[in-house]
Amino acid sequence: MSDSFNLITFLSLFACLLAGVLFAWILYGKTEHLDKKSRYALAGTRAAGVTLIGFLLFFPLIRNVSYTPEKPIIIIGQDNSLSVGNITSAGFNKSQYEQQMQSLAKRLSDEYEVKIYNFSDSVKSGFDFSNKGKLSNAAQLITKLNDEYLNRNVGAVILASDGIFNRGGSPLYELDKLKAPVYTIALGDTIPKKDLQIANINHNSLVYLDNEFTIEVQAQAFEAKGETSLLSVFANGKKVHEERLPVTSDAFVKNIPVKLKATNLGLQKYTLQLSPLQHEVSEKNNVQHIFIDVIDAKQKVLIAAAGPHPDITTLKQAISLNKNFEVKVVLAEGLNTLNVNDYGLAVLYQLPSAIYDATTFIQKLKATSIPTWYIIGGQSNLNAFNQLQKQVNLNGGNYTLQEAFSTVNTGFTAFNLDQAAIKRIEGFDPLQGPLGKLSVNGNSQVVLNQRIGKINTDYPQLFFMSDDGRKTGFLVGEGLWRWKLSEAAETGAEPEVFNSLISKTVQYLSVKDDKRKFKVYAAKNTFDENENIILNAVLYNDSYDAVNTPDVDIVIKNEEGTAYKFLFSRTDVAYQLDAGTLAASNYSYTATTVLGNKKHTAQGVFYVNAMVAEYQQTVANHQLLNTMSAETGGKMHSPQDLLKLLDEIKSNDQIKTLTYEDRRYEELINFKWLFALIMALLTMEWFFRKRNGEI
């Protein structure tokens, strides 16, 4: 309806009508040869047409107001998690409860708009009483309601749950946004029952081969005082630890440290199990699985030199601080009996030397792919050094030395040096190196440049290169012991920056690059049962450019031997597979593709972990449900009284139909019937005027 009719509108309408009458009088006022009825009919038609045209000119917009009623929305949220179905109170009748919930929804729908959801690890529409959800996330439900029903007439929320929410946090903090009373139906049982469980496990996800590590197991027991359980730990099915666990109280909690040793490489599955007690409510929370990646990062580092030097001891001490490196120092003739293939990195300290010809050893080293770190000093034989490798050339006298301080190249990114470390390094005492011109043949990654006095130069001091795929490092200058002592004197503590710089250098040189042309890897090593399994793949051609032209097939097998076949989808330059959710098990996969006429294969493993969160807490949290109701103006009910909600909601004066007013302006030009009417009036007038001889 229009609310725009006022004095100005009335006068404007009157003016339009007056204009129409005036036009009609001018045209038909002196047409006495027409009969009276025809004259009045034609004059009325002309007056109506001109008046309507005037309306279009004076009223291009018209304001309309409409009213839309909205019934209150009643939202029902049903907890569909495992704990609701497994732990019930005495006298609870599941089938009767389901019938009453459906009856409540039906009777409410007679007067209200009813929306029904079930929630566990996800939120879905409609009732679902199967109670198969692996988690319970009420906060996700409340967030969804806040998003979907913002500024809607939400009358009430009915939440049926046991109050055990193990994901998403407490929903209390989001309830205020709904601005509606929350009526809760208290499911589950608040009476503690006999139960033994592994509540939590603290462990490292990565350990090194042959190292000992500790797993901290938190065991809990309820109503089991005086009983005894047995904690067993299995590594890939083999028992590696066992100890007794006496329960000393009805509310028992104990943290148990378990020391183990990493004896196998790769992703290892450890199963921790508590032997069950008689008549305990659930045995599923007695077992948990953890997954630990065991890697063999320990490498042997060789320091080869012509003779003793303080720098050698300094290097050995700094490298040995990293427990993944085993350092051996070999001097002079001892180098000829070495098996160089036993080492992951060779540090050639001033070799070749002016006092010892190590050409045979260095040639044997160059025949391997072992990374090499050259440290050049006053005892280096520069002529032999220049002949044995082609990456760096030093022209100068062996015995003419110059001091060079260090400046950090801020563009170096192979490893990180923070601002505090940069400042400390640039304050180190100078190294002594051969005086001469330094030429670098090829691409290099410079860590430190030389500073002669106060002049910064472009001559590198510590830098890395690649020699046919083998990493090489160069340090121009001796006197590393001075770096260590200068930092120790400045800080009065262990030279952490010096040790870190040496350790990072050794680690960078010793890490082997992955040169495989076809790689397939899971997004992570372990997935939960409700997570989608994501695998990625990348394929390189002979130029090591990523390509994704050929198809990539994969076969995933569980530990029972059941195979699942998939085809990867292509991304921009790689591949990805979403295999959906899989049941808890150990899985291996084999992926294949063909590029040109060459077949590529990649293999790997991942684990899908059984989720036990719903078995971790067996006592219902009705206090939380009551708080949710009290803070929003609702009320908590037992399942037996849930039909009383119908009368409570109907008697709540705050739950009522709202009427929304909608004001909007519309253009008269959009009313096509108005144009049709004007055209019809003018056409009729023209026709009858012509018929009566007026045209």
mmCIF file of N, CA and C in Angstrom, residues 175-229:
data_model
loop_
_atom_site.group_PDB
_atom_site.id
_atom_site.type_symbol
_atom_site.label_atom_id
_atom_site.label_comp_id
_atom_site.label_asym_id
_atom_site.label_seq_id
_atom_site.Cartn_x
_atom_site.Cartn_y
_atom_site.Cartn_z
ATOM 1 N N LEU A 175 26.753 -18.265 21.938
ATOM 2 C CA LEU A 175 25.296 -18.322 22.082
ATOM 3 C C LEU A 175 24.641 -16.952 22.073
ATOM 4 N N ASP A 176 25.339 -15.937 22.581
ATOM 5 C CA ASP A 176 24.738 -14.605 22.686
ATOM 6 C C ASP A 176 24.303 -14.060 21.334
ATOM 7 N N LYS A 177 24.995 -14.448 20.270
ATOM 8 C CA LYS A 177 24.668 -13.913 18.950
ATOM 9 C C LYS A 177 23.308 -14.387 18.457
ATOM 10 N N LEU A 178 22.864 -15.546 18.939
ATOM 11 C CA LEU A 178 21.570 -16.069 18.487
ATOM 12 C C LEU A 178 20.401 -15.269 19.051
ATOM 13 N N LYS A 179 20.580 -14.710 20.247
ATOM 14 C CA LYS A 179 19.533 -13.924 20.910
ATOM 15 C C LYS A 179 18.237 -14.721 21.028
ATOM 16 N N ALA A 180 18.401 -15.964 21.437
ATOM 17 C CA ALA A 180 17.238 -16.849 21.586
ATOM 18 C C ALA A 180 17.495 -17.778 22.771
ATOM 19 N N PRO A 181 16.430 -18.168 23.495
ATOM 20 C CA PRO A 181 16.611 -19.108 24.604
ATOM 21 C C PRO A 181 17.032 -20.479 24.087
ATOM 22 N N VAL A 182 17.918 -21.125 24.842
ATOM 23 C CA VAL A 182 18.394 -22.461 24.490
ATOM 24 C C VAL A 182 17.814 -23.450 25.498
ATOM 25 N N TYR A 183 16.985 -24.355 25.011
ATOM 26 C CA TYR A 183 16.432 -25.416 25.846
ATOM 27 C C TYR A 183 17.276 -26.670 25.608
ATOM 28 N N THR A 184 17.853 -27.207 26.657
ATOM 29 C CA THR A 184 18.726 -28.363 26.508
ATOM 30 C C THR A 184 18.037 -29.626 27.006
ATOM 31 N N ILE A 185 18.337 -30.725 26.323
ATOM 32 C CA ILE A 185 17.857 -32.055 26.733
ATOM 33 C C ILE A 185 19.091 -32.835 27.170
ATOM 34 N N ALA A 186 19.135 -33.177 28.446
ATOM 35 C CA ALA A 186 20.333 -33.762 29.042
ATOM 36 C C ALA A 186 20.381 -35.260 28.794
ATOM 37 N N LEU A 187 21.213 -35.652 27.819
ATOM 38 C CA LEU A 187 21.414 -37.069 27.525
ATOM 39 C C LEU A 187 22.623 -37.590 28.297
ATOM 40 N N GLY A 188 22.923 -38.868 28.156
ATOM 41 C CA GLY A 188 24.075 -39.441 28.829
ATOM 42 C C GLY A 188 23.827 -39.673 30.303
ATOM 43 N N ASP A 189 24.930 -39.949 31.024
ATOM 44 C CA ASP A 189 24.841 -40.302 32.441
ATOM 45 C C ASP A 189 25.916 -39.561 33.214
ATOM 46 N N THR A 190 25.528 -38.928 34.304
ATOM 47 C CA THR A 190 26.481 -38.183 35.139
ATOM 48 C C THR A 190 27.082 -39.035 36.244
ATOM 49 N N ILE A 191 26.674 -40.269 36.361
ATOM 50 C CA ILE A 191 27.206 -41.146 37.417
ATOM 51 C C ILE A 191 28.485 -41.807 36.902
ATOM 52 N N PRO A 192 29.636 -41.606 37.591
ATOM 53 C CA PRO A 192 30.883 -42.231 37.143
ATOM 54 C C PRO A 192 30.777 -43.752 37.148
ATOM 55 N N LYS A 193 31.332 -44.360 36.117
ATOM 56 C CA LYS A 193 31.347 -45.809 35.999
ATOM 57 C C LYS A 193 32.795 -46.291 35.970
ATOM 58 N N LYS A 194 32.976 -47.560 36.282
ATOM 59 C CA LYS A 194 34.326 -48.115 36.277
ATOM 60 C C LYS A 194 34.907 -48.009 34.863
ATOM 61 N N ASP A 195 36.046 -47.383 34.808
ATOM 62 C CA ASP A 195 36.657 -47.179 33.491
ATOM 63 C C ASP A 195 38.147 -46.935 33.661
ATOM 64 N N LEU A 196 38.914 -47.468 32.750
ATOM 65 C CA LEU A 196 40.360 -47.279 32.682
ATOM 66 C C LEU A 196 40.681 -46.785 31.281
ATOM 67 N N GLN A 197 41.537 -45.768 31.185
ATOM 68 C CA GLN A 197 41.796 -45.210 29.862
ATOM 69 C C GLN A 197 43.166 -44.577 29.790
ATOM 70 N N ILE A 198 43.662 -44.512 28.549
ATOM 71 C CA ILE A 198 44.856 -43.711 28.246
ATOM 72 C C ILE A 198 44.350 -42.340 27.847
ATOM 73 N N ALA A 199 44.529 -41.375 28.743
ATOM 74 C CA ALA A 199 43.949 -40.051 28.528
ATOM 75 C C ALA A 199 44.768 -39.204 27.571
ATOM 76 N N ASN A 200 46.099 -39.352 27.601
ATOM 77 C CA ASN A 200 46.933 -38.486 26.770
ATOM 78 C C ASN A 200 48.303 -39.127 26.613
ATOM 79 N N ILE A 201 48.963 -38.824 25.499
ATOM 80 C CA ILE A 201 50.329 -39.298 25.257
ATOM 81 C C ILE A 201 51.145 -38.123 24.735
ATOM 82 N N ASN A 202 52.223 -37.799 25.413
ATOM 83 C CA ASN A 202 53.157 -36.773 24.945
ATOM 84 C C ASN A 202 54.372 -37.463 24.332
ATOM 85 N N HIS A 203 54.721 -37.052 23.115
ATOM 86 C CA HIS A 203 55.860 -37.693 22.445
ATOM 87 C C HIS A 203 56.362 -36.788 21.336
ATOM 88 N N ASN A 204 57.602 -37.015 20.924
ATOM 89 C CA ASN A 204 58.155 -36.331 19.767
ATOM 90 C C ASN A 204 57.696 -37.036 18.502
ATOM 91 N N SER A 205 57.428 -36.274 17.475
ATOM 92 C CA SER A 205 57.006 -36.877 16.210
ATOM 93 C C SER A 205 58.195 -37.312 15.363
ATOM 94 N N LEU A 206 59.412 -36.861 15.735
ATOM 95 C CA LEU A 206 60.612 -37.172 14.958
ATOM 96 C C LEU A 206 61.732 -37.549 15.914
ATOM 97 N N VAL A 207 62.359 -38.694 15.702
ATOM 98 C CA VAL A 207 63.518 -39.111 16.491
ATOM 99 C C VAL A 207 64.566 -39.654 15.533
ATOM 100 N N TYR A 208 65.789 -39.781 16.048
ATOM 101 C CA TYR A 208 66.894 -40.244 15.218
ATOM 102 C C TYR A 208 67.209 -41.705 15.517
ATOM 103 N N LEU A 209 67.647 -42.386 14.503
ATOM 104 C CA LEU A 209 67.947 -43.811 14.603
ATOM 105 C C LEU A 209 68.954 -44.074 15.713
ATOM 106 N N ASP A 210 68.672 -45.121 16.496
ATOM 107 C CA ASP A 210 69.521 -45.589 17.600
ATOM 108 C C ASP A 210 69.526 -44.651 18.793
ATOM 109 N N ASN A 211 68.717 -43.599 18.759
ATOM 110 C CA ASN A 211 68.606 -42.714 19.913
ATOM 111 C C ASN A 211 67.499 -43.207 20.848
ATOM 112 N N GLU A 212 67.679 -42.934 22.125
ATOM 113 C CA GLU A 212 66.609 -43.205 23.076
ATOM 114 C C GLU A 212 65.668 -42.004 23.143
ATOM 115 N N PHE A 213 64.387 -42.282 23.332
ATOM 116 C CA PHE A 213 63.406 -41.215 23.466
ATOM 117 C C PHE A 213 62.371 -41.644 24.492
ATOM 118 N N THR A 214 61.642 -40.657 25.018
ATOM 119 C CA THR A 214 60.690 -40.919 26.098
ATOM 120 C C THR A 214 59.273 -40.598 25.641
ATOM 121 N N ILE A 215 58.370 -41.501 25.905
ATOM 122 C CA ILE A 215 56.936 -41.288 25.712
ATOM 123 C C ILE A 215 56.308 -41.138 27.093
ATOM 124 N N GLU A 216 55.547 -40.066 27.293
ATOM 125 C CA GLU A 216 54.879 -39.874 28.576
ATOM 126 C C GLU A 216 53.395 -40.201 28.409
ATOM 127 N N VAL A 217 52.972 -41.231 29.135
ATOM 128 C CA VAL A 217 51.603 -41.728 29.033
ATOM 129 C C VAL A 217 50.823 -41.287 30.267
ATOM 130 N N GLN A 218 49.675 -40.651 30.059
ATOM 131 C CA GLN A 218 48.799 -40.298 31.178
ATOM 132 C C GLN A 218 47.661 -41.309 31.241
ATOM 133 N N ALA A 219 47.653 -42.090 32.330
ATOM 134 C CA ALA A 219 46.611 -43.089 32.548
ATOM 135 C C ALA A 219 45.623 -42.564 33.579
ATOM 136 N N GLN A 220 44.334 -42.823 33.328
ATOM 137 C CA GLN A 220 43.278 -42.424 34.258
ATOM 138 C C GLN A 220 42.384 -43.631 34.543
ATOM 139 N N ALA A 221 41.849 -43.655 35.758
ATOM 140 C CA ALA A 221 40.917 -44.721 36.142
ATOM 141 C C ALA A 221 39.851 -44.136 37.051
ATOM 142 N N PHE A 222 38.631 -44.654 36.930
ATOM 143 C CA PHE A 222 37.507 -44.200 37.740
ATOM 144 C C PHE A 222 36.837 -45.423 38.373
ATOM 145 N N GLU A 223 36.505 -45.265 39.641
ATOM 146 C CA GLU A 223 35.784 -46.303 40.381
ATOM 147 C C GLU A 223 36.485 -47.661 40.267
ATOM 148 N N ALA A 224 37.811 -47.670 40.331
ATOM 149 C CA ALA A 224 38.562 -48.927 40.186
ATOM 150 C C ALA A 224 39.664 -49.042 41.228
ATOM 151 N N LYS A 225 39.481 -48.447 42.384
ATOM 152 C CA LYS A 225 40.504 -48.475 43.434
ATOM 153 C C LYS A 225 40.811 -49.915 43.840
ATOM 154 N N GLY A 226 42.108 -50.197 43.986
ATOM 155 C CA GLY A 226 42.551 -51.516 44.408
ATOM 156 C C GLY A 226 42.811 -52.487 43.279
ATOM 157 N N GLU A 227 42.445 -52.145 42.055
ATOM 158 C CA GLU A 227 42.677 -53.053 40.930
ATOM 159 C C GLU A 227 44.008 -52.732 40.253
ATOM 160 N N THR A 228 44.463 -53.651 39.421
ATOM 161 C CA THR A 228 45.766 -53.514 38.768
ATOM 162 C C THR A 228 45.620 -53.781 37.273
ATOM 163 N N SER A 229 46.275 -52.915 36.494
ATOM 164 C CA SER A 229 46.305 -53.099 35.045
ATOM 165 C C SER A 229 47.757 -53.269 34.607
#
